[in-house]
Short mmCIF file of C-alpha atoms in Angstrom, two decimals:
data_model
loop_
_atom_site.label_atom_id
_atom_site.label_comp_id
_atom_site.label_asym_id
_atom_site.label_seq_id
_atom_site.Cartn_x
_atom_site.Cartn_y
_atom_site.Cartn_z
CA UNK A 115 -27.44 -11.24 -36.16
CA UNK A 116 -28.21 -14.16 -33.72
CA UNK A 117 -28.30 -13.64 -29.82
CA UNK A 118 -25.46 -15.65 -29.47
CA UNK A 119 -23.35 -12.97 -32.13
CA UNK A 120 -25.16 -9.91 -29.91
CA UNK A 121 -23.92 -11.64 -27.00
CA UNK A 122 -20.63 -11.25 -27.99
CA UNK A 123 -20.55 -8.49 -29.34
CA UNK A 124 -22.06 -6.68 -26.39
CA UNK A 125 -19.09 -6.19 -23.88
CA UNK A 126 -17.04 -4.12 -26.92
CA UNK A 127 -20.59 -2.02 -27.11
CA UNK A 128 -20.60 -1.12 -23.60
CA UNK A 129 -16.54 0.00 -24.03
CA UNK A 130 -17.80 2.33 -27.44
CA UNK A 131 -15.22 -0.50 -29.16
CA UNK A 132 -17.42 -1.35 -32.14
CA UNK A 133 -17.69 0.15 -35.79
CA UNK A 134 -20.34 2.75 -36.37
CA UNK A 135 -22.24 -0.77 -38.09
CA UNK A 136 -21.91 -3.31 -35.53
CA UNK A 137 -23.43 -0.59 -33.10
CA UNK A 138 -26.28 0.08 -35.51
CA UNK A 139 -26.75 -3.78 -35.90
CA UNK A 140 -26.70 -4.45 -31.88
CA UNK A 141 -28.77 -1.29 -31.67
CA UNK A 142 -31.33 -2.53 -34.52
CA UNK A 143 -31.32 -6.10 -32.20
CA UNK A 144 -31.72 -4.70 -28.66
CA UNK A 145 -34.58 -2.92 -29.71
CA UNK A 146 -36.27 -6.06 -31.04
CA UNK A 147 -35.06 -8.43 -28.58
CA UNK A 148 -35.85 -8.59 -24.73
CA UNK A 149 -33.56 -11.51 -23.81
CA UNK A 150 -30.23 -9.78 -25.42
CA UNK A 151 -32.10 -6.69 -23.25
CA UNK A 152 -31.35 -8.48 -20.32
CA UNK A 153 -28.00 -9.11 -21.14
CA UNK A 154 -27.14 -6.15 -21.79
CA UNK A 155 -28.44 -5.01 -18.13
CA UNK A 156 -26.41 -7.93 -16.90
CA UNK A 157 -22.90 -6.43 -18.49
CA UNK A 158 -23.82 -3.24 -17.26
CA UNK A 159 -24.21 -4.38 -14.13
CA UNK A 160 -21.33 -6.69 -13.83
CA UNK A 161 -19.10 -3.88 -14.85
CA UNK A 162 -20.01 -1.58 -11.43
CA UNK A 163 -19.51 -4.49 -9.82
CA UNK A 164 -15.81 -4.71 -11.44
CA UNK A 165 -15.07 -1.44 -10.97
CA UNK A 166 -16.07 -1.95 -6.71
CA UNK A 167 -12.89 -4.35 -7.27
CA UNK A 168 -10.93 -1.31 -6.59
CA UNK A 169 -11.67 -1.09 -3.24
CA UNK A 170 -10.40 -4.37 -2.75
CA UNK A 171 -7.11 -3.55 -3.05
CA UNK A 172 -5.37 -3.54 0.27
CA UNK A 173 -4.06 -0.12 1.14
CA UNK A 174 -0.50 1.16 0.63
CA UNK A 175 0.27 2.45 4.34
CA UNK A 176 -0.67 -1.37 5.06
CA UNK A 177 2.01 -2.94 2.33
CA UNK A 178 4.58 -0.15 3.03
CA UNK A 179 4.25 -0.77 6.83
CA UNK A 180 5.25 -4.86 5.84
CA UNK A 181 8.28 -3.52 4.09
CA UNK A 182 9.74 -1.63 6.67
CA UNK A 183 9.41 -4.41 9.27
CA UNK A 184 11.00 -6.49 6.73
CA UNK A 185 13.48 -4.19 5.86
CA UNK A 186 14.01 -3.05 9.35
CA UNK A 187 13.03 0.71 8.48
CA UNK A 188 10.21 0.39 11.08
CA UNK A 189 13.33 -0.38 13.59
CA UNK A 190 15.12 2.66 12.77
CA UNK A 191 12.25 4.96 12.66
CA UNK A 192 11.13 3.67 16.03
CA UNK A 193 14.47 4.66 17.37
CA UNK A 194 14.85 7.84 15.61
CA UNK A 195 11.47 8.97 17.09
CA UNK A 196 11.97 7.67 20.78
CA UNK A 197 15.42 9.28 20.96
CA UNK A 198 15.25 12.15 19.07
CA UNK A 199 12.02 13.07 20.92
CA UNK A 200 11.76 16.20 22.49
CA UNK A 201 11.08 14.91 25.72
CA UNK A 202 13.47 12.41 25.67
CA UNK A 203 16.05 15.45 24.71
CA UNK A 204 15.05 17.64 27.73
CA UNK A 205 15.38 14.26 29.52
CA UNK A 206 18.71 13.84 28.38
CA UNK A 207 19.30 17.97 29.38
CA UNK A 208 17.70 17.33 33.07
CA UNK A 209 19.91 14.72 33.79
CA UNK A 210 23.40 16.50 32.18
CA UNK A 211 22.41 18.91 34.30
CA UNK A 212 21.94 17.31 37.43
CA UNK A 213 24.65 15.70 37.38
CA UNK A 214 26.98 18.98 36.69
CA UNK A 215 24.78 20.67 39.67
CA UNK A 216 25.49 17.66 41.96
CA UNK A 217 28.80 16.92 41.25
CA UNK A 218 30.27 20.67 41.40
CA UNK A 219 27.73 22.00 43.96
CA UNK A 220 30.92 23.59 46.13
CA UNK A 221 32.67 24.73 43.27
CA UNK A 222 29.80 26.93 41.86
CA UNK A 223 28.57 27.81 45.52
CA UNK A 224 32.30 29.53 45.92
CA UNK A 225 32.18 30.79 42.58
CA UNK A 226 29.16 32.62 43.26
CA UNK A 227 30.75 33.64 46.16
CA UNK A 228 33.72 35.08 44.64
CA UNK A 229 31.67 36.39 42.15
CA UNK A 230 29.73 38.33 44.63
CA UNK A 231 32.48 39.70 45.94
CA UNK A 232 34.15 41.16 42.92
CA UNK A 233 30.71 42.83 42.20
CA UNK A 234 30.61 44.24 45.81
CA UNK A 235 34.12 45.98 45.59
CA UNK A 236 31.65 48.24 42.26
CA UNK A 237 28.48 48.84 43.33
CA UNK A 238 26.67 48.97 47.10
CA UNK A 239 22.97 47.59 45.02
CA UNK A 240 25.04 45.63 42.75
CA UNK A 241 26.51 43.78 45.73
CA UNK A 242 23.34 43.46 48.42
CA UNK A 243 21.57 42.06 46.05
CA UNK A 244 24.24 39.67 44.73
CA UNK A 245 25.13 39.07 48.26
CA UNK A 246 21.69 37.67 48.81
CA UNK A 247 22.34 35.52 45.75
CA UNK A 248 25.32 34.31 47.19
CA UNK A 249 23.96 33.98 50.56
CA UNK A 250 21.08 31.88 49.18
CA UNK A 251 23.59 29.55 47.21
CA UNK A 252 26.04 28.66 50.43
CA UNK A 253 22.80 27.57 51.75
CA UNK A 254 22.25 25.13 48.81
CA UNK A 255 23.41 21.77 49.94
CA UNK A 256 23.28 18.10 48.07
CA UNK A 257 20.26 17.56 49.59
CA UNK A 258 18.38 20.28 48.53
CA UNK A 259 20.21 20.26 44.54
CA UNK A 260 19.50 16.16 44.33
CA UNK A 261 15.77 17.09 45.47
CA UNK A 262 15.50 19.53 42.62
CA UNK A 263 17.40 17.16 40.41
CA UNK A 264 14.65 14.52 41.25
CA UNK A 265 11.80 16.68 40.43
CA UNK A 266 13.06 17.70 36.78
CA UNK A 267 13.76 14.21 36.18
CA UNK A 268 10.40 12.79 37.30
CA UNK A 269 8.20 15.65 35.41
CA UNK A 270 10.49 14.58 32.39
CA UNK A 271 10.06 10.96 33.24
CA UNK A 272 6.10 11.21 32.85
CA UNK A 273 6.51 13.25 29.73
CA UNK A 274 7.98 10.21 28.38
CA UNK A 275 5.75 8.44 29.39
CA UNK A 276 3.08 9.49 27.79
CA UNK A 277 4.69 10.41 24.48
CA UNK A 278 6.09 6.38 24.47
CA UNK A 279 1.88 5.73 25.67
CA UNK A 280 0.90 7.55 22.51
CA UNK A 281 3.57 6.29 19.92
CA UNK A 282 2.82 3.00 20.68
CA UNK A 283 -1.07 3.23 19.86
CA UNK A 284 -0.02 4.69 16.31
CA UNK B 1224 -6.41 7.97 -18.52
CA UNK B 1225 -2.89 9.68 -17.08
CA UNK B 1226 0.45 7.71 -17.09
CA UNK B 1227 1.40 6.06 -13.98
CA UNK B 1228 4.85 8.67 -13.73
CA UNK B 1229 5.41 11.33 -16.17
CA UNK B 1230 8.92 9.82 -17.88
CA UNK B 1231 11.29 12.29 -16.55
CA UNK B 1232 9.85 12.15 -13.03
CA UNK B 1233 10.16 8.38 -13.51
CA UNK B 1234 13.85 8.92 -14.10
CA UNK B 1235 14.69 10.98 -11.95
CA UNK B 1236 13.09 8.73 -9.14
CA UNK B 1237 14.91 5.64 -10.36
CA UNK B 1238 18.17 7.62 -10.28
CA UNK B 1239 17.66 9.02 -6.61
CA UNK B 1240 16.81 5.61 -5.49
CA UNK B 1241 19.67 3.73 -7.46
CA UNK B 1242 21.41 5.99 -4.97
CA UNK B 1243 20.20 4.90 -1.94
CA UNK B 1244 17.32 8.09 -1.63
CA UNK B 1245 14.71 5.73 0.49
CA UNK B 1246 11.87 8.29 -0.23
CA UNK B 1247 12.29 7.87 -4.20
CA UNK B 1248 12.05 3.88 -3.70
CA UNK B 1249 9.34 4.52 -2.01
CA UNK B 1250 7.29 6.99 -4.31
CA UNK B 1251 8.24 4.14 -7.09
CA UNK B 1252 6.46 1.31 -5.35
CA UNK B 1253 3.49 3.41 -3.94
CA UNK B 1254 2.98 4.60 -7.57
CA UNK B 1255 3.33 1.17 -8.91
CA UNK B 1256 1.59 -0.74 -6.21
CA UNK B 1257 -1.79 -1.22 -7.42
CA UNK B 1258 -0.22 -2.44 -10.52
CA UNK B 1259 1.50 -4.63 -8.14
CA UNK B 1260 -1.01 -6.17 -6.00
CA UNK B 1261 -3.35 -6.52 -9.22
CA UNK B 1262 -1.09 -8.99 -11.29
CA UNK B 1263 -0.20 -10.99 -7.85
CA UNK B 1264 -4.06 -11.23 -7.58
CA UNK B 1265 -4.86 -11.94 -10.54
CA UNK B 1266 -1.90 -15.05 -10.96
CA UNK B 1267 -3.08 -16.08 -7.20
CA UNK B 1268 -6.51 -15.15 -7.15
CA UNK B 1269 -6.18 -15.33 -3.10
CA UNK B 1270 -5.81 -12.20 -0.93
CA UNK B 1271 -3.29 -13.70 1.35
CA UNK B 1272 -1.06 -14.84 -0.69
CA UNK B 1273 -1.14 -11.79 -2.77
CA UNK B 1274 -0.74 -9.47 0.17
CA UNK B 1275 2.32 -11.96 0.86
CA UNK B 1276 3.55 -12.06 -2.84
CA UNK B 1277 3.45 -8.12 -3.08
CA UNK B 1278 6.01 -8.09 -0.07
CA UNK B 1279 7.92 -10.49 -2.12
CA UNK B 1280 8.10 -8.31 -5.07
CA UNK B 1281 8.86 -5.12 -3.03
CA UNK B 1282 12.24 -7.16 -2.04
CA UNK B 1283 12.87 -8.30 -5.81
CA UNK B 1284 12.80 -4.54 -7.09
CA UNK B 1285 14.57 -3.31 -3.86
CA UNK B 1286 17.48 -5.80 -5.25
CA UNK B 1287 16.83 -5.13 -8.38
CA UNK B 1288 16.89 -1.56 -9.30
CA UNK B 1289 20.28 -1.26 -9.42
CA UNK B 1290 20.87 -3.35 -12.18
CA UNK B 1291 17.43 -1.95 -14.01
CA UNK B 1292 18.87 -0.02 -17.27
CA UNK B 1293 16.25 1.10 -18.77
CA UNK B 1294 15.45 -0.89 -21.35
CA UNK B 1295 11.65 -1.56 -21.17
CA UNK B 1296 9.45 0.81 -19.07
CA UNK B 1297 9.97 0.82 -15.37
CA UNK B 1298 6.03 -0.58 -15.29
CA UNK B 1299 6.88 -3.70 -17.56
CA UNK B 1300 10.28 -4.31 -15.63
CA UNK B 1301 8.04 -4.54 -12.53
CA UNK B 1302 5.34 -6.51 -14.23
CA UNK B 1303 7.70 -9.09 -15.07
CA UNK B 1304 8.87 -9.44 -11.78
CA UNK B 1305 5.27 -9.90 -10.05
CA UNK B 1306 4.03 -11.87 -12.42
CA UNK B 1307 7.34 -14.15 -11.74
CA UNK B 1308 7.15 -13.88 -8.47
CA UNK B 1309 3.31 -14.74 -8.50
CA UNK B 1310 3.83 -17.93 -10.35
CA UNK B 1311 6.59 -18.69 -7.62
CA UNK B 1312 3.78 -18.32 -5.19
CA UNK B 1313 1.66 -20.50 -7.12
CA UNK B 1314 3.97 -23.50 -7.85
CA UNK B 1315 4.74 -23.56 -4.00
CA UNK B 1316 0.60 -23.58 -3.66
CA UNK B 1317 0.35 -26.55 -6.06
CA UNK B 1318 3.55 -28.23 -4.30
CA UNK B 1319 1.79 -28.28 -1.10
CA UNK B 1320 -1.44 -29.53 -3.08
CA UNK B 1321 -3.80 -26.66 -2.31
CA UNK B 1322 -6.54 -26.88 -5.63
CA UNK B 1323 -7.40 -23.19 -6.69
CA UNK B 1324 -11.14 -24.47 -5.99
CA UNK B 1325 -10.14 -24.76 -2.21
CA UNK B 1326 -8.16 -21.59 -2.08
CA UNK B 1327 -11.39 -19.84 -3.46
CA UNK B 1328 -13.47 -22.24 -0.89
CA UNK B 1329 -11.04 -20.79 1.92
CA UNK B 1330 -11.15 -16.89 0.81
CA UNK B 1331 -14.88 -16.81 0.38
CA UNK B 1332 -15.43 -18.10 3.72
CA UNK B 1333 -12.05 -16.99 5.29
CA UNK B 1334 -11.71 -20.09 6.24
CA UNK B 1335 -15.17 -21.13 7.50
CA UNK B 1336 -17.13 -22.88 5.68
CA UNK B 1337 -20.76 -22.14 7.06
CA UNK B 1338 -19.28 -18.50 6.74
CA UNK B 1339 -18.46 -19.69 2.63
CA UNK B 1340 -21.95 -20.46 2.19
CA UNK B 1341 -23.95 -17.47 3.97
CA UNK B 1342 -22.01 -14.74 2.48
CA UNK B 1343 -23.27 -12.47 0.26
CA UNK B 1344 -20.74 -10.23 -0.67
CA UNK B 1345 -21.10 -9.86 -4.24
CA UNK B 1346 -17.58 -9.54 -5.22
CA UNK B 1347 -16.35 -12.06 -3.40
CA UNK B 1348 -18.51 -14.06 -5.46
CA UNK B 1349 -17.37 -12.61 -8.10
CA UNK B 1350 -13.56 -12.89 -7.10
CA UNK B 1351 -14.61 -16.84 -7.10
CA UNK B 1352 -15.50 -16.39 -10.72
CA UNK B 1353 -12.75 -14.93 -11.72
CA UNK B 1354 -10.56 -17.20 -10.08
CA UNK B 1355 -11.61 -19.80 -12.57
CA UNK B 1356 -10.65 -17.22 -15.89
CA UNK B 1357 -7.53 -18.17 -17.84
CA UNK B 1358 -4.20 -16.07 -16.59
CA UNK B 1359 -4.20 -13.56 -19.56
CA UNK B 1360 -8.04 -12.77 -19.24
CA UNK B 1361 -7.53 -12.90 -15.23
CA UNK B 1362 -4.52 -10.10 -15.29
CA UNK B 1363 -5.87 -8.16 -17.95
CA UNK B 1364 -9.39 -7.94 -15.76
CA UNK B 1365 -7.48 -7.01 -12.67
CA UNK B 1366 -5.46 -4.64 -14.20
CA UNK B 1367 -7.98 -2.95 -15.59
CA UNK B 1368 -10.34 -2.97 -12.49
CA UNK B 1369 -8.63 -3.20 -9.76
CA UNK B 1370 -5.17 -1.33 -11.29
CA UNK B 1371 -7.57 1.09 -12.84
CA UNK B 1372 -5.00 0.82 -16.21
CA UNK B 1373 -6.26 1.70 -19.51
CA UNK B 1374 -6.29 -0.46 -22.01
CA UNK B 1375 -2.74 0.87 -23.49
CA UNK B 1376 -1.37 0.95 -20.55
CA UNK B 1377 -1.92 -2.86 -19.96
CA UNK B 1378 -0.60 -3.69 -23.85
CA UNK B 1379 2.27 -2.07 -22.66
CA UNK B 1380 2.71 -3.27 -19.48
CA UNK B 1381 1.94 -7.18 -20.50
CA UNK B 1382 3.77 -6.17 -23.76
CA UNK B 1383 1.10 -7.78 -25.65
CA UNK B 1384 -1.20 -5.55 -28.22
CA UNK B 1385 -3.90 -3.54 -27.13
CA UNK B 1386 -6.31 -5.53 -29.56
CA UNK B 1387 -5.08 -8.10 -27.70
CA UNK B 1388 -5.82 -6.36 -24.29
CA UNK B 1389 -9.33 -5.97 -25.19
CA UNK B 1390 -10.23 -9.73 -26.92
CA UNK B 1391 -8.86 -10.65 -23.17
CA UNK B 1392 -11.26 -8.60 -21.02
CA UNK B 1393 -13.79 -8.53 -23.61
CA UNK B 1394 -13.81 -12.53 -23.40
CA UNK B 1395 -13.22 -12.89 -19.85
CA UNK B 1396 -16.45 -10.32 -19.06
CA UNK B 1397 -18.56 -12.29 -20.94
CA UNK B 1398 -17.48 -15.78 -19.26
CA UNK B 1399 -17.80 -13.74 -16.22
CA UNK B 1400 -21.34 -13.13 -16.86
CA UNK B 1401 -21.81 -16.66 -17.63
CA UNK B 1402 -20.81 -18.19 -14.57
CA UNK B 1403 -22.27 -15.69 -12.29
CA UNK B 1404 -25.71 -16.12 -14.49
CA UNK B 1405 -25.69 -19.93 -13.67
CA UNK B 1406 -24.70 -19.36 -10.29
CA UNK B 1407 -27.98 -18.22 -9.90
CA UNK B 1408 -27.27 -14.96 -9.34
CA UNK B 1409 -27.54 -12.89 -12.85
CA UNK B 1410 -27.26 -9.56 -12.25
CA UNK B 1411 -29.07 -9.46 -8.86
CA UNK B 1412 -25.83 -11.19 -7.24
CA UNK B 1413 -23.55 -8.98 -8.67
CA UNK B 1414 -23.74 -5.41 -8.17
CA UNK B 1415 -27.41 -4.85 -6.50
CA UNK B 1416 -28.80 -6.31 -2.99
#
């Protein structure tokens, strides 16, 4: 066979795609022939370098993230994880409850109050010490409920802040 | 060499997503993107425009899998639609006159053209070589390598036969070695330093 034939046939030998013959024949050649040699180092060569083509390939968390701007998934996801957060939940909480706190301070001071009282009428302990309870609530005005109200919402404020801080890094 | 989805999986998956299930399209083009990005690449030969084309072809089969029946494999139906949607890419490239010897100018360099010359990435170089392969030998190739198909799974994928599959790579590997042996760089330039 001439070099050019080996030449040919020499890609198939590297795959172990040629008849028990041809193999013998390139076989029989290589071992006579230094330039087909060569060639043959070349293929083998060319094929790791074919195989590193892999790595090319861009990965799939890049592509996918594409898509979902494109489809808007990205969008929804954002949303979903902002406001479905758990600090953005107790945030949420803080507030329902300040505002209940706020807005009915008088009605649940008297409550208390009345409550106290219906304990007091069963129990001496039962009633100093719900007394003091009730005591302590009469002395709970706006100013000191928004203050506490405040607080809550500012620890729950820099929560958020830092969960938003590290969600947008990702 | 496995199957890309085990056929009942594959089903099952194109069901779910026929019905909206966003995870199953998802596991469908994950699965199939390598398959994917390699037949964009290998129509464009340009990593841009591939990475562009691929989100082009995500679209298509997002549209498109409702009507998909069944009749050829889920892997040929896709196929067919990035090899389409690659050749789309590539008429628009020829409209706006952009040779395929420029494109493979601009990727080698990015852009740069001092950067074109000094670099010494091997397969970039010899991404530039197979730029210049016909489109059968050029899919087959990345399919193969880059895809990591076997040789059956690309004859059924191009719906060609698998002799076929292997004249194509077996041809385009040795014009490969041609062109990278008269680019000065036989063997040395292509997989060692």
């Amino acid at each position: 066979m001439s070099c050019t034939r080996i030449d040919e046939l020499l890609p198939p030998y590297l795959d172990g795609d040629l008849s028990a013959a041809d193999r013998a024949e390139v076989d029989r050649h290589l071992a006579a022939c230094e330039k087909c040699r060569r060639s043959l180092a070349e293929y083998e060569r060319l094929e790791r370098s074919l195989f590193a083509l892999r790595r090319t390939v861009p990965s799939w968390k890049t592509a996918e993230t594409r898509l979902d701007e494109r489809l808007g998934f990205g969008r929804r996801k954002a949303f979903t994880r902002i406001f479905l957060s758990a600090p953005a939940v107790a945030g949420l909480a803080t507030a329902a409850l300040g505002f209940v706190l706020i807005s009915r301070a008088e009605r649940l001071a008297a409550a208390f109050e009345r409550f106290g009282s219906l304990l007091a009428g069963r129990s001496q302990i039962i009633a100093s010490a719900s007394g003091g309870i009730v005591e302590s609530l009469s002395r709970l005005d706006i100013l000191v409920l928004s203050s506490i109200y405040a607080l809550l919402t500012f620890a729950i404020l820099l929560a958020n802040a830092r969960f938003v801080l590290r969600w947008g890094r990702r | 060499m496995e199957e890309c989805l085990p056929l009942y999986r594959e089903r099952s998956l194109i069901e779910m997503a026929k019905r909206g299930n966003d995870r199953a399209f998802r596991s469908i083009l994950e699965e199939h993107y390598p398959l994917i990005y390699s037949v964009v690449h290998g129509v464009l030969q340009n990593r841009t425009e591939a990475e562009d084309a691929v989100q082009e072809v995500f679209i298509r089969i997002y549209r498109g899998l409702p009507e998909f029946r069944g009749a050829s494999k889920l892997s040929t139906w896709i196929y067919r639609i990035a090899r389409n949607e690659a050749l789309n890419a590539l008429g628009k490239r020829r409209r706006s006159h952009i040779s395929l010897d420029e494109c493979a100018e601009l990727r080698s360099g990015d852009g740069n053209p001092e950067a074109a010359v000094s670099r010494t990435d091997e397969s970039r170089l010899l991404e530039r070589h197979m730029a210049r392969l016909d489109e059968p030998q050029r899919i087959a190739l990345d399919l193969r390598y880059r895809g990591d198909k076997s040789y059956e799974e690309i004859a059924e994928i191009m719906e060609i036969p698998v002799g076929t599959v292997k004249t194509h790579i077996h041809r385009g590997k040795a014009e490969l070695r041609r062109m990278m042996a008269r680019s000065g760089a036989p063997g040395k330039g292509i997989g060692e330093s």
